[in-house]
Coordinates of C-alpha atoms and ligand atoms in Angstrom, one line a residue:
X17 CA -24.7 -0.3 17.4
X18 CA -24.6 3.3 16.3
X19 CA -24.0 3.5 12.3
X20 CA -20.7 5.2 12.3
X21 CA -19.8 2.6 15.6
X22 CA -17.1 0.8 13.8
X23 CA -14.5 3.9 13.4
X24 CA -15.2 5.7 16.1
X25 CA -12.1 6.4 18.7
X26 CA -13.4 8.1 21.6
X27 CA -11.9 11.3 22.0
X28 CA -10.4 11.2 18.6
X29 CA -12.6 10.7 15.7
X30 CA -16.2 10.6 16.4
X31 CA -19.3 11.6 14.5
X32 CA -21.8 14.5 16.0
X33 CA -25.0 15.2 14.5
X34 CA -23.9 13.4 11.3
X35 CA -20.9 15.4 11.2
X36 CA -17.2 14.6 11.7
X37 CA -15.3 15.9 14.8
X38 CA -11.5 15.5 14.9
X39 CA -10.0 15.9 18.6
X40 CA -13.4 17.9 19.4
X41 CA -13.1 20.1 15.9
X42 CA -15.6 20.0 13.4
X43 CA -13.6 18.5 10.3
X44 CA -15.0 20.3 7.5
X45 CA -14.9 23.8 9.2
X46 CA -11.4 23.0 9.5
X47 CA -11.2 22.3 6.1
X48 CA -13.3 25.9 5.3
X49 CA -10.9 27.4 7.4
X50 CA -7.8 26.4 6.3
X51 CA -8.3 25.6 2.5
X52 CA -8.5 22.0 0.9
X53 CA -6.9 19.5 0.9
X54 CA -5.8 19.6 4.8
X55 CA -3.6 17.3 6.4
X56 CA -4.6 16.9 10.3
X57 CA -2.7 15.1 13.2
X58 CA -3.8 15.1 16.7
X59 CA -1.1 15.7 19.8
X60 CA -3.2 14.3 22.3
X61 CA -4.0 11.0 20.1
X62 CA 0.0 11.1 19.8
X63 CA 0.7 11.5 23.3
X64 CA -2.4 8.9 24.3
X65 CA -0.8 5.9 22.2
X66 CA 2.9 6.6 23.9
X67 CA 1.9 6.7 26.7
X68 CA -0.2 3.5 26.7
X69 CA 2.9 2.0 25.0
X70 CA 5.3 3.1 27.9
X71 CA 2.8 1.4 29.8
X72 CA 3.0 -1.8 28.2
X73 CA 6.9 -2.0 28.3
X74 CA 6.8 -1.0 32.0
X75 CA 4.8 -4.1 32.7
X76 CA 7.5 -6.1 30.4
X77 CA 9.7 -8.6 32.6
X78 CA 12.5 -7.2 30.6
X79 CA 13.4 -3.1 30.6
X80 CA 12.0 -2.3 27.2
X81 CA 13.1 1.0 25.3
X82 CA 10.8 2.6 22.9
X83 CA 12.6 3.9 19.8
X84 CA 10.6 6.0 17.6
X85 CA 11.0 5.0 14.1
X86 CA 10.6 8.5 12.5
X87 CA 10.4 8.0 8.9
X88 CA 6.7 7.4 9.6
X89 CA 6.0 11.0 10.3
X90 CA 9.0 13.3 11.0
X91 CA 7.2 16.7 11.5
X92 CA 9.5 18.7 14.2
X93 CA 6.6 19.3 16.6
X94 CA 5.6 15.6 16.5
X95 CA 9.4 15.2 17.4
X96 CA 9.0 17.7 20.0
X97 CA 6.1 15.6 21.5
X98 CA 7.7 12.5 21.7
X99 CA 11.3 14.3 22.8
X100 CA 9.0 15.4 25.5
X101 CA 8.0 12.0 26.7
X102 CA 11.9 10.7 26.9
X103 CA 11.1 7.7 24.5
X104 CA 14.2 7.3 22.0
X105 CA 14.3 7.5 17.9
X106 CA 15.3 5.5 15.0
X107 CA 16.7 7.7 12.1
X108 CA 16.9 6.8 8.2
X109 CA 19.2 9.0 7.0
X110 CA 21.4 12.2 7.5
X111 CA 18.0 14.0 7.3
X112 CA 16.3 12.2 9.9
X113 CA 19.2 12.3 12.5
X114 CA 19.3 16.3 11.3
X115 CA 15.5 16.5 12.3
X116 CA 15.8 14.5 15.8
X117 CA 18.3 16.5 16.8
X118 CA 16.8 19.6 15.7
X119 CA 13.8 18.2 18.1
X120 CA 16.0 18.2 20.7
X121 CA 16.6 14.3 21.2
X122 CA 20.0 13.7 23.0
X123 CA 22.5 11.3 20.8
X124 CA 22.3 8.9 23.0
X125 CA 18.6 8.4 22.4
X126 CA 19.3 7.9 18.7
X127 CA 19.5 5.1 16.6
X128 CA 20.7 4.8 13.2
X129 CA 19.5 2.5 10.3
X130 CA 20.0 2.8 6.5
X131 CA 20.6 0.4 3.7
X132 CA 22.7 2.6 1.8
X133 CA 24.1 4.9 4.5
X134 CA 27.0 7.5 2.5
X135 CA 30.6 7.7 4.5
X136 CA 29.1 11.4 5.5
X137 CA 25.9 10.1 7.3
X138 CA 28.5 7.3 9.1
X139 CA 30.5 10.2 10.1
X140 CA 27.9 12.3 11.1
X141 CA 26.6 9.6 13.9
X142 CA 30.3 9.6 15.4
X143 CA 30.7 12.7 16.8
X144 CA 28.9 12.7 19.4
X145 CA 28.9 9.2 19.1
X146 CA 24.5 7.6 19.0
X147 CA 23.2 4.8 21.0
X148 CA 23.7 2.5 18.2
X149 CA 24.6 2.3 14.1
X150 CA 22.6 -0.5 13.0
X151 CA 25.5 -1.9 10.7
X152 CA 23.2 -3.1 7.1
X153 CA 25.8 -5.7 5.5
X154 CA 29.7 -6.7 5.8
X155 CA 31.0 -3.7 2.9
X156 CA 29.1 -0.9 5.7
X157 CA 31.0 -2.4 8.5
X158 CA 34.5 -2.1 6.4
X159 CA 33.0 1.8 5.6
X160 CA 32.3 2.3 9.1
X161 CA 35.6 1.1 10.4
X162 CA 38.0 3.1 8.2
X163 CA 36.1 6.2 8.7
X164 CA 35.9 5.7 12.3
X165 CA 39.4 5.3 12.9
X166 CA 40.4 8.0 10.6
X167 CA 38.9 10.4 12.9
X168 CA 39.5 8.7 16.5
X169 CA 35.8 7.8 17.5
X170 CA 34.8 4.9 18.9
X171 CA 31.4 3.8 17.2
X172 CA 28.5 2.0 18.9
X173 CA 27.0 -0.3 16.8
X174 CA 24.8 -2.8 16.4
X175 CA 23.9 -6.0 13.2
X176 CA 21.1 -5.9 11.5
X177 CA 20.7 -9.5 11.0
X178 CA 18.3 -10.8 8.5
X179 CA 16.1 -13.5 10.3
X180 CA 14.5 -15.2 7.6
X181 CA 11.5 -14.7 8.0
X182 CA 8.3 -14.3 5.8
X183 CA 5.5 -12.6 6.7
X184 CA 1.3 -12.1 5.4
X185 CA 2.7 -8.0 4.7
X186 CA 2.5 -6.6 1.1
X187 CA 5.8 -7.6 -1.0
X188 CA 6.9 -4.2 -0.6
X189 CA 6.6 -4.0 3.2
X190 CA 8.7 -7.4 3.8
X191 CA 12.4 -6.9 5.1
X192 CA 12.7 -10.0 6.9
X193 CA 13.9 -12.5 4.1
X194 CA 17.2 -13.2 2.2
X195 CA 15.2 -12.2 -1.3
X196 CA 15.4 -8.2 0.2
X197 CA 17.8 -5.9 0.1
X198 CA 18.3 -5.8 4.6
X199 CA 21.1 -6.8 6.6
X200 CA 23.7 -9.4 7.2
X201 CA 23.0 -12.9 6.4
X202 CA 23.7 -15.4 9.3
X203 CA 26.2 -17.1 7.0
X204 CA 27.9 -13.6 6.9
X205 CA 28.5 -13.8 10.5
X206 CA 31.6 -15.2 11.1
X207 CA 33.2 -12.5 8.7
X208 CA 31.6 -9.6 10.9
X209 CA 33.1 -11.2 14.0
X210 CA 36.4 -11.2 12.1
X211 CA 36.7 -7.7 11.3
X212 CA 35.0 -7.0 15.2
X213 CA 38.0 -8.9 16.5
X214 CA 40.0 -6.8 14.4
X215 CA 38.7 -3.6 15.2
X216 CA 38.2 -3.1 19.1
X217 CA 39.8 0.5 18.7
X218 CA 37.1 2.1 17.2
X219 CA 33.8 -0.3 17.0
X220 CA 32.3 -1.2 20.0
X221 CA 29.4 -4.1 19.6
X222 CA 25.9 -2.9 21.8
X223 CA 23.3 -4.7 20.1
X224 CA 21.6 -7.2 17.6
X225 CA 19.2 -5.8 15.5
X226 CA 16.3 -7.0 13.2
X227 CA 13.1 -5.8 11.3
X228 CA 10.7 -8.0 10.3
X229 CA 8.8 -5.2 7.9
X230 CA 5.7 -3.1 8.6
X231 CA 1.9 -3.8 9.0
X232 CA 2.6 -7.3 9.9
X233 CA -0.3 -9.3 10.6
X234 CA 0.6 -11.6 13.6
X235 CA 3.2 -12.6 16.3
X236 CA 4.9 -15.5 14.7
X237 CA 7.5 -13.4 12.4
X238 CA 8.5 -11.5 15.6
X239 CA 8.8 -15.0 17.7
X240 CA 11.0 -16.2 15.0
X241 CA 13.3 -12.8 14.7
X242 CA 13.2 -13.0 18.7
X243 CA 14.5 -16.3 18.8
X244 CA 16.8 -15.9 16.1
X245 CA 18.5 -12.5 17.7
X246 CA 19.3 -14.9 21.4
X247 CA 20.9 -17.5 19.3
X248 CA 23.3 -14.6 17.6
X249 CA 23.6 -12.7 21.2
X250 CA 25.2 -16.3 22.8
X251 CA 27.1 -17.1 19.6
X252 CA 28.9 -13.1 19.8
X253 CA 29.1 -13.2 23.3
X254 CA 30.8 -16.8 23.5
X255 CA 32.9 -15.2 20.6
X256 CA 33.9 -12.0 22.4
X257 CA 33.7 -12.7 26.2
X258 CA 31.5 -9.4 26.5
X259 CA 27.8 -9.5 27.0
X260 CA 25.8 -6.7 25.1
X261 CA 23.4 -4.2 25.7
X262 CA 20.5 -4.8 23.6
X263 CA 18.5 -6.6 21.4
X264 CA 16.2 -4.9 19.2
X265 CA 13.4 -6.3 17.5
X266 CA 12.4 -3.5 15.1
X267 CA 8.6 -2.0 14.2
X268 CA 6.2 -2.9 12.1
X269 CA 3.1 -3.5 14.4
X270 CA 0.1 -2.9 12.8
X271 CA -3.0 -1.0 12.9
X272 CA -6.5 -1.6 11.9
X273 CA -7.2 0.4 8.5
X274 CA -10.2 -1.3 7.5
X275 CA -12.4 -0.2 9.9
X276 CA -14.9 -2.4 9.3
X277 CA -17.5 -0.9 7.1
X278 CA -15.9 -1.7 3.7
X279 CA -14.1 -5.3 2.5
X280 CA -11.1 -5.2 1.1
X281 CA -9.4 -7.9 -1.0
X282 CA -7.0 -8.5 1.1
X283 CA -8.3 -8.2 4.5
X284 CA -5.3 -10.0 6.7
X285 CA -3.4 -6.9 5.5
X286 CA -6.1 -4.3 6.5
X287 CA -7.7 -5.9 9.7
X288 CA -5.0 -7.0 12.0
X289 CA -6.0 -9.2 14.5
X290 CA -3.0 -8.1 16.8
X291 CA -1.4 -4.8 17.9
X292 CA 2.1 -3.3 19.6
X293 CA 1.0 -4.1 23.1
X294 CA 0.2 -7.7 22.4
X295 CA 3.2 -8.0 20.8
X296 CA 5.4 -6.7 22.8
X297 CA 3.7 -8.7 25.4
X298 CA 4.2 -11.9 24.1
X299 CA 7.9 -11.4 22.5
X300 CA 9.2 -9.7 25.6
X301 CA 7.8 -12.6 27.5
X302 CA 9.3 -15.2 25.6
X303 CA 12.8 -13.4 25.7
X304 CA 12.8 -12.9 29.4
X305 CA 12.7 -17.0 29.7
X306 CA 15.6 -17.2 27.1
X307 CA 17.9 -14.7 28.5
X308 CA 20.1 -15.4 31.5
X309 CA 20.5 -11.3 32.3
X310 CA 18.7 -8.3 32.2
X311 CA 19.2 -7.7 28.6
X312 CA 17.6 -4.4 26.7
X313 CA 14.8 -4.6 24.6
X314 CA 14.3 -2.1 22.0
X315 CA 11.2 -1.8 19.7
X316 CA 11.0 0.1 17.1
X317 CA 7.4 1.3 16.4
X318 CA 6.6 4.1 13.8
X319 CA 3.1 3.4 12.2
X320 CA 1.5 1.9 15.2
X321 CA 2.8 5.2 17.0
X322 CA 1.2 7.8 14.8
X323 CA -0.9 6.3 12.1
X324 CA -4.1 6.7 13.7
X325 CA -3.3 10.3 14.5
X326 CA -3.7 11.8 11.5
X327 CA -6.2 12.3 8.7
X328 CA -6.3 13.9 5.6
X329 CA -9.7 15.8 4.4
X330 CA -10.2 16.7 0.6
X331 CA -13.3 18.0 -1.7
X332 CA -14.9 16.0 -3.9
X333 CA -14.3 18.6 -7.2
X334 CA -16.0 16.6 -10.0
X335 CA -18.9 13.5 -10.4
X336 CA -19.9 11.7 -13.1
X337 CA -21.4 8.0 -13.9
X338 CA -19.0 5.6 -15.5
X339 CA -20.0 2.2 -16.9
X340 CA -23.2 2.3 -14.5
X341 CA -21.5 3.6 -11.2
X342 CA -21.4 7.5 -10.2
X343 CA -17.7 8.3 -9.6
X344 CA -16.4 11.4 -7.6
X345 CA -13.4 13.2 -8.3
X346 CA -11.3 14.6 -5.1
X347 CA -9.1 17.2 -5.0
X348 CA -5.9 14.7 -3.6
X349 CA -5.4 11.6 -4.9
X350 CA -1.6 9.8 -4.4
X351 CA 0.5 13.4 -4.6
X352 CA -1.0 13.6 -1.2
X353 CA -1.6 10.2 -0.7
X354 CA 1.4 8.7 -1.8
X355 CA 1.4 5.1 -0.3
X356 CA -2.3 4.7 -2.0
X357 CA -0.7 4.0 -5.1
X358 CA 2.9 2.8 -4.7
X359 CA 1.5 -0.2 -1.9
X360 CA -2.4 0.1 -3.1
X361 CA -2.7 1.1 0.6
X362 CA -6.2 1.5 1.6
X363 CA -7.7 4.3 3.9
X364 CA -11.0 4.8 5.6
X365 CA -13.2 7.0 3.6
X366 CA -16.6 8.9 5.0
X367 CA -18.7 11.6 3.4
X368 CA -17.5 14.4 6.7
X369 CA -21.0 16.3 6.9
X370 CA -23.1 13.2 5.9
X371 CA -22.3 10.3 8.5
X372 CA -26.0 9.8 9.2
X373 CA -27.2 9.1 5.7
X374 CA -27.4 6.4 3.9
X375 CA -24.8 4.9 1.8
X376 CA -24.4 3.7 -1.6
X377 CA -21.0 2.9 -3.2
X378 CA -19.0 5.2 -5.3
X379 CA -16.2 4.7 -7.4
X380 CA -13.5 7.5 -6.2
X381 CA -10.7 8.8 -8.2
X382 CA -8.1 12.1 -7.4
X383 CA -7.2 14.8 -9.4
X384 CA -4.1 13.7 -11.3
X385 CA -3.8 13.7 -15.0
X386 CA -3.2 9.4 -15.1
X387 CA -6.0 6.2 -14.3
X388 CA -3.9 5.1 -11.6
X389 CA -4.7 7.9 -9.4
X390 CA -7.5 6.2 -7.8
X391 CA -8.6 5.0 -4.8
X392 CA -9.0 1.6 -5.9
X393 CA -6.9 -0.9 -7.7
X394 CA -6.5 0.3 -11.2
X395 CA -3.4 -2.2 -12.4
X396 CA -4.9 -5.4 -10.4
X397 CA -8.5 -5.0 -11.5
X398 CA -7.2 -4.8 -14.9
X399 CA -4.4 -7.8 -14.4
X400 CA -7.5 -9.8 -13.4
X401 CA -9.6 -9.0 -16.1
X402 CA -7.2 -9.6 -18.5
X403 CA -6.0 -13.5 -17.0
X404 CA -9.9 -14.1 -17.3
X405 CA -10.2 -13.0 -21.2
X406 CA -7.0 -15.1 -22.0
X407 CA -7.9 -17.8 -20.1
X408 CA -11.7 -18.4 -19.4
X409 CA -11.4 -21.3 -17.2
X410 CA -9.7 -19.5 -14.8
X411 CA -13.2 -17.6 -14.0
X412 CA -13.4 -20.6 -12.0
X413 CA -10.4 -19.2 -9.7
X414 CA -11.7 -15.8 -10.1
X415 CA -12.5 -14.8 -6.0
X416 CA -8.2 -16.3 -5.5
X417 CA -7.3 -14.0 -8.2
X418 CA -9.1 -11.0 -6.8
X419 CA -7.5 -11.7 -3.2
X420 CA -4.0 -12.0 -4.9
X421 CA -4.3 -9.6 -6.9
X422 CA -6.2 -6.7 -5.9
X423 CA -5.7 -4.7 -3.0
X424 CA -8.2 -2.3 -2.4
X425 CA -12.0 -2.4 -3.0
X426 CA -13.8 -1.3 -6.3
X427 CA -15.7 1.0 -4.9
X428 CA -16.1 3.2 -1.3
X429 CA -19.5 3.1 0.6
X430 CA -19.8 6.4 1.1
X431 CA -23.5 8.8 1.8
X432 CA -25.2 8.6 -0.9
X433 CA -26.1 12.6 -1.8
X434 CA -22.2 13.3 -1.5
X435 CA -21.3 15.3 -4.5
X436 CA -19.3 18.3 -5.6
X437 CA -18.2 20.4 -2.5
X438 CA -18.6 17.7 0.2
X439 CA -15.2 16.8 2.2
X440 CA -14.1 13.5 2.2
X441 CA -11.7 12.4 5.2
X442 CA -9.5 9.4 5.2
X443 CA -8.4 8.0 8.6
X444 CA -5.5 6.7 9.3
X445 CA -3.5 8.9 7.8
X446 CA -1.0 9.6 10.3
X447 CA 2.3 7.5 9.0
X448 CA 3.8 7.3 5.9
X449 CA 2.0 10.7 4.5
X450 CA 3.1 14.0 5.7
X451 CA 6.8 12.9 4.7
X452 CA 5.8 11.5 1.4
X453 CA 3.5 14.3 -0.2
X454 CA 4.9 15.1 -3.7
X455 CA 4.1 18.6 -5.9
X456 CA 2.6 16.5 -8.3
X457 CA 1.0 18.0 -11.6
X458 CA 2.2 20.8 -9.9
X459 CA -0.7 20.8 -7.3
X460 CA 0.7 22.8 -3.9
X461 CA 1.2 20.6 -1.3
X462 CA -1.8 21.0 1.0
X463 CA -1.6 23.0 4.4
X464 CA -0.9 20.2 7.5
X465 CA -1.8 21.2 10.8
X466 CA -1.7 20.2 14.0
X467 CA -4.6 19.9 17.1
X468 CA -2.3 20.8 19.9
X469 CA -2.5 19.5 23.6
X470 CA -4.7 22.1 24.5
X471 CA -6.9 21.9 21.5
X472 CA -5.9 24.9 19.5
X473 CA -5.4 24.5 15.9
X474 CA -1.9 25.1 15.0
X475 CA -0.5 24.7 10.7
X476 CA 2.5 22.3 11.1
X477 CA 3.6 23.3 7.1
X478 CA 1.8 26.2 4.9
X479 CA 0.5 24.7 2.2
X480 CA 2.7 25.4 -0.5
X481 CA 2.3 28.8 -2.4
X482 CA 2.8 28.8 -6.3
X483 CA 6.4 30.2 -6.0
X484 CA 7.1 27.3 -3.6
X485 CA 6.7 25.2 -6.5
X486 CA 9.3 26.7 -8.6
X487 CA 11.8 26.0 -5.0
X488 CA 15.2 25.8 -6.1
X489 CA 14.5 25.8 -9.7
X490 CA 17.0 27.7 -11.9
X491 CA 14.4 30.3 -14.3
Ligands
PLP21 C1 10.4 1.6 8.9 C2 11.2 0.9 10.0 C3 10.5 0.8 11.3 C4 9.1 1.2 11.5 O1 8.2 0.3 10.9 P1 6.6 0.5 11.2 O2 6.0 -0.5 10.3 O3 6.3 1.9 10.8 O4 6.5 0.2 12.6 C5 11.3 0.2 12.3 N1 12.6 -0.1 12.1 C6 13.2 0.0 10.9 C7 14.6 -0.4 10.8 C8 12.5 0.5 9.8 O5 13.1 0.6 8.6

């Protein structure tokens, strides 16, 4: 097995003569080219997981509609791509249905979801009226109906049930269980019907929704969800006489971020044993023997669509040797990699230019005036430590602390010359980061380009200039 073996995608990210090609470019010429940090997504690696995707829910015994879930990287040209390959989206906010459109998707490939959707964003999915408003709770339903009427649309909508379900995800990324802030509780069903009954003249019922959350680790929750949403569908269409459109399962399929070389703490998070396909596979499967009809399937994918397709290369600016380790300092930390510290979420590192050295482990830390901006797990390490010094015994417990705990590893095995002016790249980087990066300290959001089908670099978003920083402020 080659050294750099376990993170190679063919075709994607693979190591030549030590160095780092992303879709056939050298990464850190990019990088010398187009100034550091640099955010990097790859249109073929985009179009390659779609299409493998619309593969798997052409085989499905059901018809199964793929529905973008575009907060995971909303980037009009990424839009455009997907647009292009006649899949459907799933919108956040009045933003998000502003961008799909702007992309070019048609309403009725839109779907809407929100927890706290305003009376503007309900109107704003009315006219022309989307495939479906996933309705979040009984008070948005009351919202929805008097706005609705008041203009003389009919709305489309669809529950978002809360199927009770828990899941191996980080806290943060659960939205399956009463103790979140998601969708109707089954005990609130009878009171939805109600006001359905009540308002035929401007709501019609499509679909059942649910989301189990995101980088869930294995097929169960979705089984559960699944099984949940037929029992709802028979109790609304007993209720109504009507049969519905669709049942939607939601996203969160996960993707590998481990990639083997490192361990993390808390490795059923990072190294997935299952993927989209497999559980689209068995879900669809199982809901093809529990419907009578021909019912729709939607799915709802957003980091299993992109999140391989991106990665973000930065410069190591600083290095120095802290309570026996050498540390490197990079020039992004969680302005650019947001999700790094609010969910501890860990990506891939590798020295760019160095892949065929040797590695030793390096503590590695970004640029940010505060100790949590570092690429390991400032708050749990020290949670740990502390539990220990009050309580000795529970040195005893210590490897069930660190697992609880702490979330990323210590330190990154990375080649073991890498110093100032080397480029670090994290893979993986391809949802939940271009939509999140922050001014920060104000450091200028970095440039983010885009490898294009025919492998031509192309910037997606300058990198912001020093008057972008002052954007909209009153001097
Ligand atoms: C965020 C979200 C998704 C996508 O989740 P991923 O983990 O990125 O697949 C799908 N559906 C809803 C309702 C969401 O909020």
């Amino acid at each position: 097995m080659s050294k750099n073996a376990h993170w190679v995608i063919p075709g994607h990210v693979e190591a030549r003569d030590g160095r780092l090609l992303f879709a056939g470019h050298d990464a850190a010429a990019l990088l010398a080219a187009h100034g550091s940090p640099l955010y990097l997504l790859s249109a073929k690696r985009i179009i390659d997981t779609v299409q493998r995707f619309k593969a798997t829910a052409a085989a499905a015994p059901l018809p199964v509609t793929i529905c973008y879930a575009s907060k995971a990287c909303s980037a009009i040209a990424v839009l455009k791509l997907l647009n292009d390959e006649a899949i459907s989206i799933e919108v956040n906010s009045a933003g998000e249905l502003f961008r799909a459109k702007t992309a070019g998707f048609p309403p009725d490939r839109i779907i809407f979801n929100g927890v706290a959707k305003s009376a503007e964003e309900l109107l704003s999915a009315l006219d022309p009226p989307i495939k479906a408003i996933n309705i979040d709770s009984i008070f948005e339903l009351k919202r929805l109906v008097s706005i609705a009427r008041g203009v003389g649309k009919v709305a489309r909508i669809s529950l978002r049930i809360v199927p009770n379900v828990q899941s191996s995800t980080s806290a943060g990324n659960q939205t399956g269980a009463e103790s979140t802030k998601f969708g109707i509780l089954l005990r609130e069903l009878p009171e939805a019907m109600t006001l359905l009954r009540d308002s035929a003249d401007c709501l019609v019922l499509v679909g059942i929704h649910a989301h189990v959350g995101s980088q869930i680790g294995s097929v169960a929750p979705y089984q559960k969800a699944a099984q949940m949403l037929v029992s709802v569908k028979a109790e609304v269409e007993a209720a109504f006489g009507v049969e519905l459109e669709h049942l939607n399962i939601g996203g969160g399929f996960p993707i590998p971020y481990m990639r083997g070389a490192n361990e993390t703490p808390q490795d059923d998070i990072f190294a997935p044993a299952i993927d989209m396909d497999g559980v689209v596979q068995d879900v669809v499967a199982s809901l093809a023997k529990a419907l009578p009809g021909k019912t729709e399937i939607i799915v709802e994918p957003g980091r299993s669509l992109v999140g391989d397709a991106g990665i973000l290369l930065s410069t190591v600016e600083n290095i120095k040797e802290r309570l026996s380790e050498p540390w490197l300092v990079l020039d992004a930390g969680y302005n650019v990699l947001v999700e790094s510290y609010t969910y501890k979420w860990y990506y891939h590192a590798l020295s760019a230019t160095k892949l065929n050295e040797d590695e030793k482990p390096f503590r590695v830390a970004g640029p940010l005036c505060d100790n949590g901006d570092a690429f390991f797990d400032v708050e749990g390490e020290t949670t740990v430590r502390k539990l220990i010094e009050a309580e000795p015994t529970l040195e005893a417990n210590r490897a069930l602390l660190e697992s609880t705990l702490i979330r990323m590893p210590p330190t990154r095995s990375l080649a073991a010359s890498t110093g100032p002016g080397d480029c670090i790249a994290f893979l993986d980087c391809g949802a939940y980061v271009l939509d999140q990066m922050t001014p920060n300290n104000s450091r200028q959001r970095p440039e983010c380009g885009l490898i294009d089908l025919e492998g031509n670099y192309r910037t997606l978003r300058g990198r912001d200039s020093l008057e972008d920083l002052l954007f909209k402020e009153v001097l």
